[in-house]
PDB file of C-alpha atoms in Angstrom:
ATOM      1  CA  MET A   1       0.000   0.000   0.000  1.00 53.00           C
ATOM      2  CA  SER A   2       1.318   3.412  -0.915  1.00 56.00           C
ATOM      3  CA  HIS A   3       1.353   6.017   1.837  1.00 74.00           C
ATOM      4  CA  GLU A   4       1.345   8.893  -0.664  1.00 91.00           C
ATOM      5  CA  VAL A   5      -1.842  10.905  -0.185  1.00 94.00           C
ATOM      6  CA  THR A   6      -2.666  14.212  -1.883  1.00 95.00           C
ATOM      7  CA  ILE A   7      -5.639  16.289  -0.781  1.00 94.00           C
ATOM      8  CA  VAL A   8      -7.040  19.076  -2.955  1.00 95.00           C
ATOM      9  CA  GLY A   9     -10.277  20.458  -1.554  1.00 90.00           C
ATOM     10  CA  SER A  10     -12.519  17.445  -0.964  1.00 90.00           C
ATOM     11  CA  THR A  11     -10.736  15.241  -3.518  1.00 96.00           C
ATOM     12  CA  ILE A  12      -8.285  12.767  -2.044  1.00 97.00           C
ATOM     13  CA  SER A  13      -5.772  10.962  -4.271  1.00 97.00           C
ATOM     14  CA  THR A  14      -3.321   8.107  -3.918  1.00 96.00           C
ATOM     15  CA  PRO A  15      -1.238   6.611  -6.729  1.00 95.00           C
ATOM     16  CA  ARG A  16      -4.014   4.081  -7.504  1.00 96.00           C
ATOM     17  CA  LEU A  17      -7.184   5.800  -6.288  1.00 97.00           C
ATOM     18  CA  ARG A  18      -9.100   9.031  -6.446  1.00 98.00           C
ATOM     19  CA  LEU A  19     -11.794   9.714  -3.853  1.00 98.00           C
ATOM     20  CA  ARG A  20     -14.187  12.412  -5.038  1.00 97.00           C
ATOM     21  CA  PRO A  21     -17.735  13.588  -4.332  1.00 96.00           C
ATOM     22  CA  TRP A  22     -20.635  11.613  -5.814  1.00 96.00           C
ATOM     23  CA  HIS A  23     -22.469  12.541  -9.033  1.00 96.00           C
ATOM     24  CA  GLN A  24     -25.740  11.182 -10.419  1.00 97.00           C
ATOM     25  CA  ALA A  25     -23.757   9.719 -13.331  1.00 97.00           C
ATOM     26  CA  ASP A  26     -22.222   7.269 -10.808  1.00 96.00           C
ATOM     27  CA  ALA A  27     -25.576   5.590 -10.070  1.00 96.00           C
ATOM     28  CA  ALA A  28     -25.182   2.474 -12.246  1.00 95.00           C
ATOM     29  CA  GLU A  29     -21.730   1.663 -10.863  1.00 94.00           C
ATOM     30  CA  ALA A  30     -22.914   2.474  -7.326  1.00 93.00           C
ATOM     31  CA  LEU A  31     -25.728  -0.040  -7.804  1.00 93.00           C
ATOM     32  CA  ASP A  32     -23.078  -2.694  -8.550  1.00 87.00           C
ATOM     33  CA  ILE A  33     -21.807  -2.031  -5.012  1.00 88.00           C
ATOM     34  CA  TYR A  34     -24.916  -1.334  -2.945  1.00 87.00           C
ATOM     35  CA  GLY A  35     -27.102  -3.723  -4.943  1.00 83.00           C
ATOM     36  CA  SER A  36     -24.758  -6.621  -4.185  1.00 72.00           C
ATOM     37  CA  SER A  37     -25.863  -8.830  -1.292  1.00 69.00           C
ATOM     38  CA  GLU A  38     -22.185  -9.661  -0.761  1.00 70.00           C
ATOM     39  CA  VAL A  39     -21.512  -5.980   0.007  1.00 66.00           C
ATOM     40  CA  SER A  40     -24.766  -4.787   1.601  1.00 59.00           C
ATOM     41  CA  ARG A  41     -24.540  -7.242   4.509  1.00 51.00           C
ATOM     42  CA  TRP A  42     -21.460  -5.519   5.994  1.00 56.00           C
ATOM     43  CA  PRO A  43     -22.000  -1.747   6.396  1.00 56.00           C
ATOM     44  CA  ALA A  44     -22.228  -0.598   9.993  1.00 45.00           C
ATOM     45  CA  PRO A  45     -24.580   1.017  10.684  1.00 49.00           C
ATOM     46  CA  ALA A  46     -26.694  -1.247   8.548  1.00 58.00           C
ATOM     47  CA  MET A  47     -27.789  -0.077   5.135  1.00 66.00           C
ATOM     48  CA  ASP A  48     -30.408  -2.000   3.206  1.00 73.00           C
ATOM     49  CA  ARG A  49     -29.497  -3.472  -0.150  1.00 78.00           C
ATOM     50  CA  VAL A  50     -30.434  -1.067  -2.963  1.00 84.00           C
ATOM     51  CA  ASP A  51     -32.831  -2.801  -5.352  1.00 87.00           C
ATOM     52  CA  ASP A  52     -32.804  -0.693  -8.510  1.00 92.00           C
ATOM     53  CA  LEU A  53     -31.316   2.275 -10.324  1.00 95.00           C
ATOM     54  CA  ASP A  54     -34.074   4.707  -9.275  1.00 95.00           C
ATOM     55  CA  GLN A  55     -33.528   3.852  -5.620  1.00 92.00           C
ATOM     56  CA  MET A  56     -29.744   4.250  -6.067  1.00 94.00           C
ATOM     57  CA  ARG A  57     -30.262   7.663  -7.661  1.00 96.00           C
ATOM     58  CA  ALA A  58     -32.387   8.708  -4.670  1.00 95.00           C
ATOM     59  CA  VAL A  59     -29.653   7.605  -2.255  1.00 92.00           C
ATOM     60  CA  ILE A  60     -27.014   9.514  -4.229  1.00 95.00           C
ATOM     61  CA  THR A  61     -29.243  12.608  -4.236  1.00 96.00           C
ATOM     62  CA  GLY A  62     -29.055  12.577  -0.437  1.00 93.00           C
ATOM     63  CA  TRP A  63     -25.279  12.167  -0.530  1.00 91.00           C
ATOM     64  CA  ILE A  64     -24.897  15.049  -3.002  1.00 93.00           C
ATOM     65  CA  ALA A  65     -27.024  17.270  -0.743  1.00 92.00           C
ATOM     66  CA  ALA A  66     -24.387  16.886   2.003  1.00 88.00           C
ATOM     67  CA  PRO A  67     -21.036  17.128   0.177  1.00 87.00           C
ATOM     68  CA  PRO A  68     -17.768  16.386   2.000  1.00 88.00           C
ATOM     69  CA  GLY A  69     -17.005  19.049   4.592  1.00 85.00           C
ATOM     70  CA  SER A  70     -20.447  20.696   4.420  1.00 84.00           C
ATOM     71  CA  ASP A  71     -21.019  20.348   8.170  1.00 86.00           C
ATOM     72  CA  GLY A  72     -17.750  22.085   9.044  1.00 88.00           C
ATOM     73  CA  ARG A  73     -16.014  18.803   9.858  1.00 90.00           C
ATOM     74  CA  PRO A  74     -14.046  16.432   7.633  1.00 93.00           C
ATOM     75  CA  SER A  75     -17.053  14.205   7.070  1.00 93.00           C
ATOM     76  CA  GLY A  76     -18.895  13.116   3.962  1.00 94.00           C
ATOM     77  CA  ARG A  77     -19.197  10.411   1.323  1.00 94.00           C
ATOM     78  CA  TRP A  78     -16.862   9.818  -1.605  1.00 97.00           C
ATOM     79  CA  VAL A  79     -16.677   7.729  -4.742  1.00 97.00           C
ATOM     80  CA  ILE A  80     -13.595   5.505  -4.690  1.00 97.00           C
ATOM     81  CA  GLU A  81     -12.422   5.223  -8.266  1.00 97.00           C
ATOM     82  CA  GLU A  82      -9.386   3.702  -9.882  1.00 96.00           C
ATOM     83  CA  ALA A  83      -7.148   6.602 -10.886  1.00 95.00           C
ATOM     84  CA  GLU A  84      -6.056   5.064 -14.193  1.00 94.00           C
ATOM     85  CA  SER A  85      -9.366   3.671 -15.502  1.00 95.00           C
ATOM     86  CA  GLU A  86     -11.733   6.051 -13.614  1.00 94.00           C
ATOM     87  CA  ARG A  87     -13.891   2.979 -12.905  1.00 95.00           C
ATOM     88  CA  VAL A  88     -15.927   3.229  -9.678  1.00 96.00           C
ATOM     89  CA  ALA A  89     -14.391   0.654  -7.349  1.00 95.00           C
ATOM     90  CA  GLY A  90     -16.318   1.576  -4.234  1.00 94.00           C
ATOM     91  CA  SER A  91     -17.619   4.079  -1.763  1.00 93.00           C
ATOM     92  CA  GLY A  92     -15.866   5.686   1.196  1.00 94.00           C
ATOM     93  CA  GLN A  93     -17.220   7.737   4.014  1.00 92.00           C
ATOM     94  CA  ILE A  94     -16.340   9.604   7.177  1.00 94.00           C
ATOM     95  CA  LEU A  95     -19.510  10.036   9.216  1.00 92.00           C
ATOM     96  CA  PRO A  96     -20.428  11.115  12.751  1.00 91.00           C
ATOM     97  CA  LEU A  97     -20.537   8.048  14.979  1.00 85.00           C
ATOM     98  CA  PRO A  98     -23.795   7.605  16.919  1.00 80.00           C
ATOM     99  CA  PRO A  99     -25.127   8.361  19.417  1.00 79.00           C
ATOM    100  CA  GLU A 100     -23.780  11.907  19.903  1.00 83.00           C
ATOM    101  CA  GLY A 101     -21.833  12.252  16.642  1.00 85.00           C
ATOM    102  CA  GLU A 102     -18.772  13.633  18.441  1.00 88.00           C
ATOM    103  CA  ASP A 103     -16.468  10.918  17.084  1.00 89.00           C
ATOM    104  CA  LEU A 104     -16.015  10.163  13.401  1.00 92.00           C
ATOM    105  CA  GLU A 105     -16.261   6.744  11.776  1.00 89.00           C
ATOM    106  CA  LEU A 106     -14.516   5.943   8.534  1.00 89.00           C
ATOM    107  CA  GLY A 107     -15.845   3.253   6.268  1.00 88.00           C
ATOM    108  CA  TYR A 108     -15.465   1.802   2.819  1.00 88.00           C
ATOM    109  CA  GLN A 109     -17.399  -0.586   0.614  1.00 88.00           C
ATOM    110  CA  LEU A 110     -15.897  -2.039  -2.543  1.00 89.00           C
ATOM    111  CA  ALA A 111     -17.467  -3.709  -5.542  1.00 90.00           C
ATOM    112  CA  PRO A 112     -16.722  -7.449  -5.458  1.00 88.00           C
ATOM    113  CA  TRP A 113     -14.504  -7.133  -8.564  1.00 91.00           C
ATOM    114  CA  ALA A 114     -12.199  -4.812  -6.560  1.00 90.00           C
ATOM    115  CA  TRP A 115     -11.708  -7.143  -3.574  1.00 89.00           C
ATOM    116  CA  GLY A 116      -8.331  -8.652  -2.751  1.00 90.00           C
ATOM    117  CA  ARG A 117      -6.221  -5.828  -4.213  1.00 93.00           C
ATOM    118  CA  GLY A 118      -5.592  -3.723  -1.095  1.00 91.00           C
ATOM    119  CA  LEU A 119      -7.925  -0.956  -2.280  1.00 94.00           C
ATOM    120  CA  ALA A 120     -10.022  -0.870   0.918  1.00 90.00           C
ATOM    121  CA  ALA A 121      -6.939  -0.317   3.067  1.00 90.00           C
ATOM    122  CA  GLU A 122      -5.600   2.294   0.650  1.00 94.00           C
ATOM    123  CA  ALA A 123      -8.932   4.152   0.602  1.00 94.00           C
ATOM    124  CA  GLY A 124      -9.267   3.929   4.395  1.00 92.00           C
ATOM    125  CA  HIS A 125      -5.739   5.249   4.807  1.00 91.00           C
ATOM    126  CA  ALA A 126      -6.529   8.177   2.483  1.00 94.00           C
ATOM    127  CA  LEU A 127      -9.752   8.964   4.383  1.00 94.00           C
ATOM    128  CA  ALA A 128      -7.888   8.894   7.707  1.00 92.00           C
ATOM    129  CA  HIS A 129      -5.327  11.353   6.301  1.00 92.00           C
ATOM    130  CA  TYR A 130      -8.156  13.636   5.191  1.00 94.00           C
ATOM    131  CA  ALA A 131      -9.681  13.581   8.695  1.00 93.00           C
ATOM    132  CA  PHE A 132      -6.349  14.167  10.445  1.00 92.00           C
ATOM    133  CA  SER A 133      -5.246  16.933   8.094  1.00 91.00           C
ATOM    134  CA  ASN A 134      -8.550  18.673   8.861  1.00 91.00           C
ATOM    135  CA  GLY A 135      -8.071  18.685  12.623  1.00 91.00           C
ATOM    136  CA  GLU A 136      -9.482  15.387  13.855  1.00 91.00           C
ATOM    137  CA  GLU A 137      -7.481  13.676  16.597  1.00 87.00           C
ATOM    138  CA  GLU A 138      -8.733  10.155  15.950  1.00 87.00           C
ATOM    139  CA  VAL A 139     -11.174   8.192  13.801  1.00 89.00           C
ATOM    140  CA  PHE A 140     -12.969   4.921  14.375  1.00 86.00           C
ATOM    141  CA  ALA A 141     -14.155   2.024  12.239  1.00 83.00           C
ATOM    142  CA  VAL A 142     -17.033  -0.182  13.284  1.00 79.00           C
ATOM    143  CA  VAL A 143     -16.516  -3.588  11.732  1.00 77.00           C
ATOM    144  CA  ARG A 144     -19.015  -6.411  12.110  1.00 71.00           C
ATOM    145  CA  PRO A 145     -17.384  -9.337  13.954  1.00 72.00           C
ATOM    146  CA  LYS A 146     -17.552 -11.784  11.015  1.00 75.00           C
ATOM    147  CA  ASN A 147     -16.289  -9.249   8.463  1.00 75.00           C
ATOM    148  CA  ASP A 148     -12.722 -10.531   8.289  1.00 78.00           C
ATOM    149  CA  ARG A 149     -11.911  -8.502   5.148  1.00 79.00           C
ATOM    150  CA  GLY A 150     -13.013  -5.280   6.828  1.00 78.00           C
ATOM    151  CA  THR A 151     -11.039  -6.051   9.987  1.00 78.00           C
ATOM    152  CA  ARG A 152      -7.879  -6.847   8.008  1.00 80.00           C
ATOM    153  CA  ALA A 153      -8.200  -3.643   5.958  1.00 82.00           C
ATOM    154  CA  ALA A 154      -8.665  -1.543   9.110  1.00 81.00           C
ATOM    155  CA  ARG A 155      -5.627  -3.115  10.757  1.00 82.00           C
ATOM    156  CA  ARG A 156      -3.536  -2.564   7.609  1.00 85.00           C
ATOM    157  CA  ILE A 157      -4.066   1.186   7.960  1.00 82.00           C
ATOM    158  CA  GLY A 158      -2.897   1.118  11.569  1.00 82.00           C
ATOM    159  CA  MET A 159      -6.171   0.850  13.440  1.00 81.00           C
ATOM    160  CA  GLU A 160      -6.182  -0.875  16.812  1.00 77.00           C
ATOM    161  CA  CYS A 161      -8.970  -3.038  18.225  1.00 69.00           C
ATOM    162  CA  ARG A 162     -10.737  -1.408  21.160  1.00 64.00           C
ATOM    163  CA  ARG A 163     -13.818  -3.529  21.938  1.00 55.00           C
ATOM    164  CA  ASN A 164     -14.930  -7.065  21.108  1.00 55.00           C
ATOM    165  CA  GLY A 165     -12.934  -7.161  17.884  1.00 46.00           C
ATOM    166  CA  GLU A 166     -15.321  -4.784  16.166  1.00 54.00           C
ATOM    167  CA  VAL A 167     -14.449  -1.174  17.012  1.00 57.00           C
ATOM    168  CA  LEU A 168     -11.091  -0.060  15.701  1.00 56.00           C
ATOM    169  CA  ARG A 169      -9.347   3.259  16.323  1.00 59.00           C
ATOM    170  CA  ALA A 170      -6.640   5.208  14.526  1.00 57.00           C
ATOM    171  CA  ALA A 171      -4.774   8.313  15.601  1.00 58.00           C
ATOM    172  CA  PRO A 172      -2.566  10.450  13.350  1.00 58.00           C
ATOM    173  CA  SER A 173       0.645   9.334  15.045  1.00 54.00           C
ATOM    174  CA  GLY A 174       0.103   5.885  13.575  1.00 54.00           C
ATOM    175  CA  LEU A 175       0.064   7.088   9.971  1.00 55.00           C
ATOM    176  CA  PRO A 176       2.703   8.710   7.785  1.00 49.00           C
ATOM    177  CA  ALA A 177       2.185  12.402   7.036  1.00 42.00           C
ATOM    178  CA  PRO A 178       0.063  13.169   3.947  1.00 40.00           C
ATOM    179  CA  GLN A 179       1.662  14.558   0.815  1.00 40.00           C
ATOM    180  CA  GLY A 180       0.461  17.903  -0.525  1.00 37.00           C
TER     181      GLY A 180
END
């Protein structure tokens, strides 16, 4: 995994990935992610499987209405796309962690075709850099206990287990400094 991260506004780049805000034109590729039962079983908090393109467009409309950083914190939702092909490989997010929303949770969901290539860890690492470079002191990941892929990706970016093998924490001292 490359530790090179460049942040320009709300776009976050690594050598292999670009994380950018969502657009309606991403709906079909987003449906490949959120319409997959293999993917939709893992998000925490739970998100129902998206059944069709119209429903996916409605979800994206909500995401567009709250672009990254719109609440004054480094939170939001991003497309994870391959830098070279511009193919949508997944979705990444930094969201307030319930119940109070004081802490931030980072998360990532990848299309099944993108699994096994280290992209989740690379995207998570980039999101953590974004949060830390915008003043956050730590971020968390909530990983369902049987989600071994999610746990491995979180640990690869330097997160430490804090409770029952499902809540992981990262602080900026555990990550190399971002580039740019």
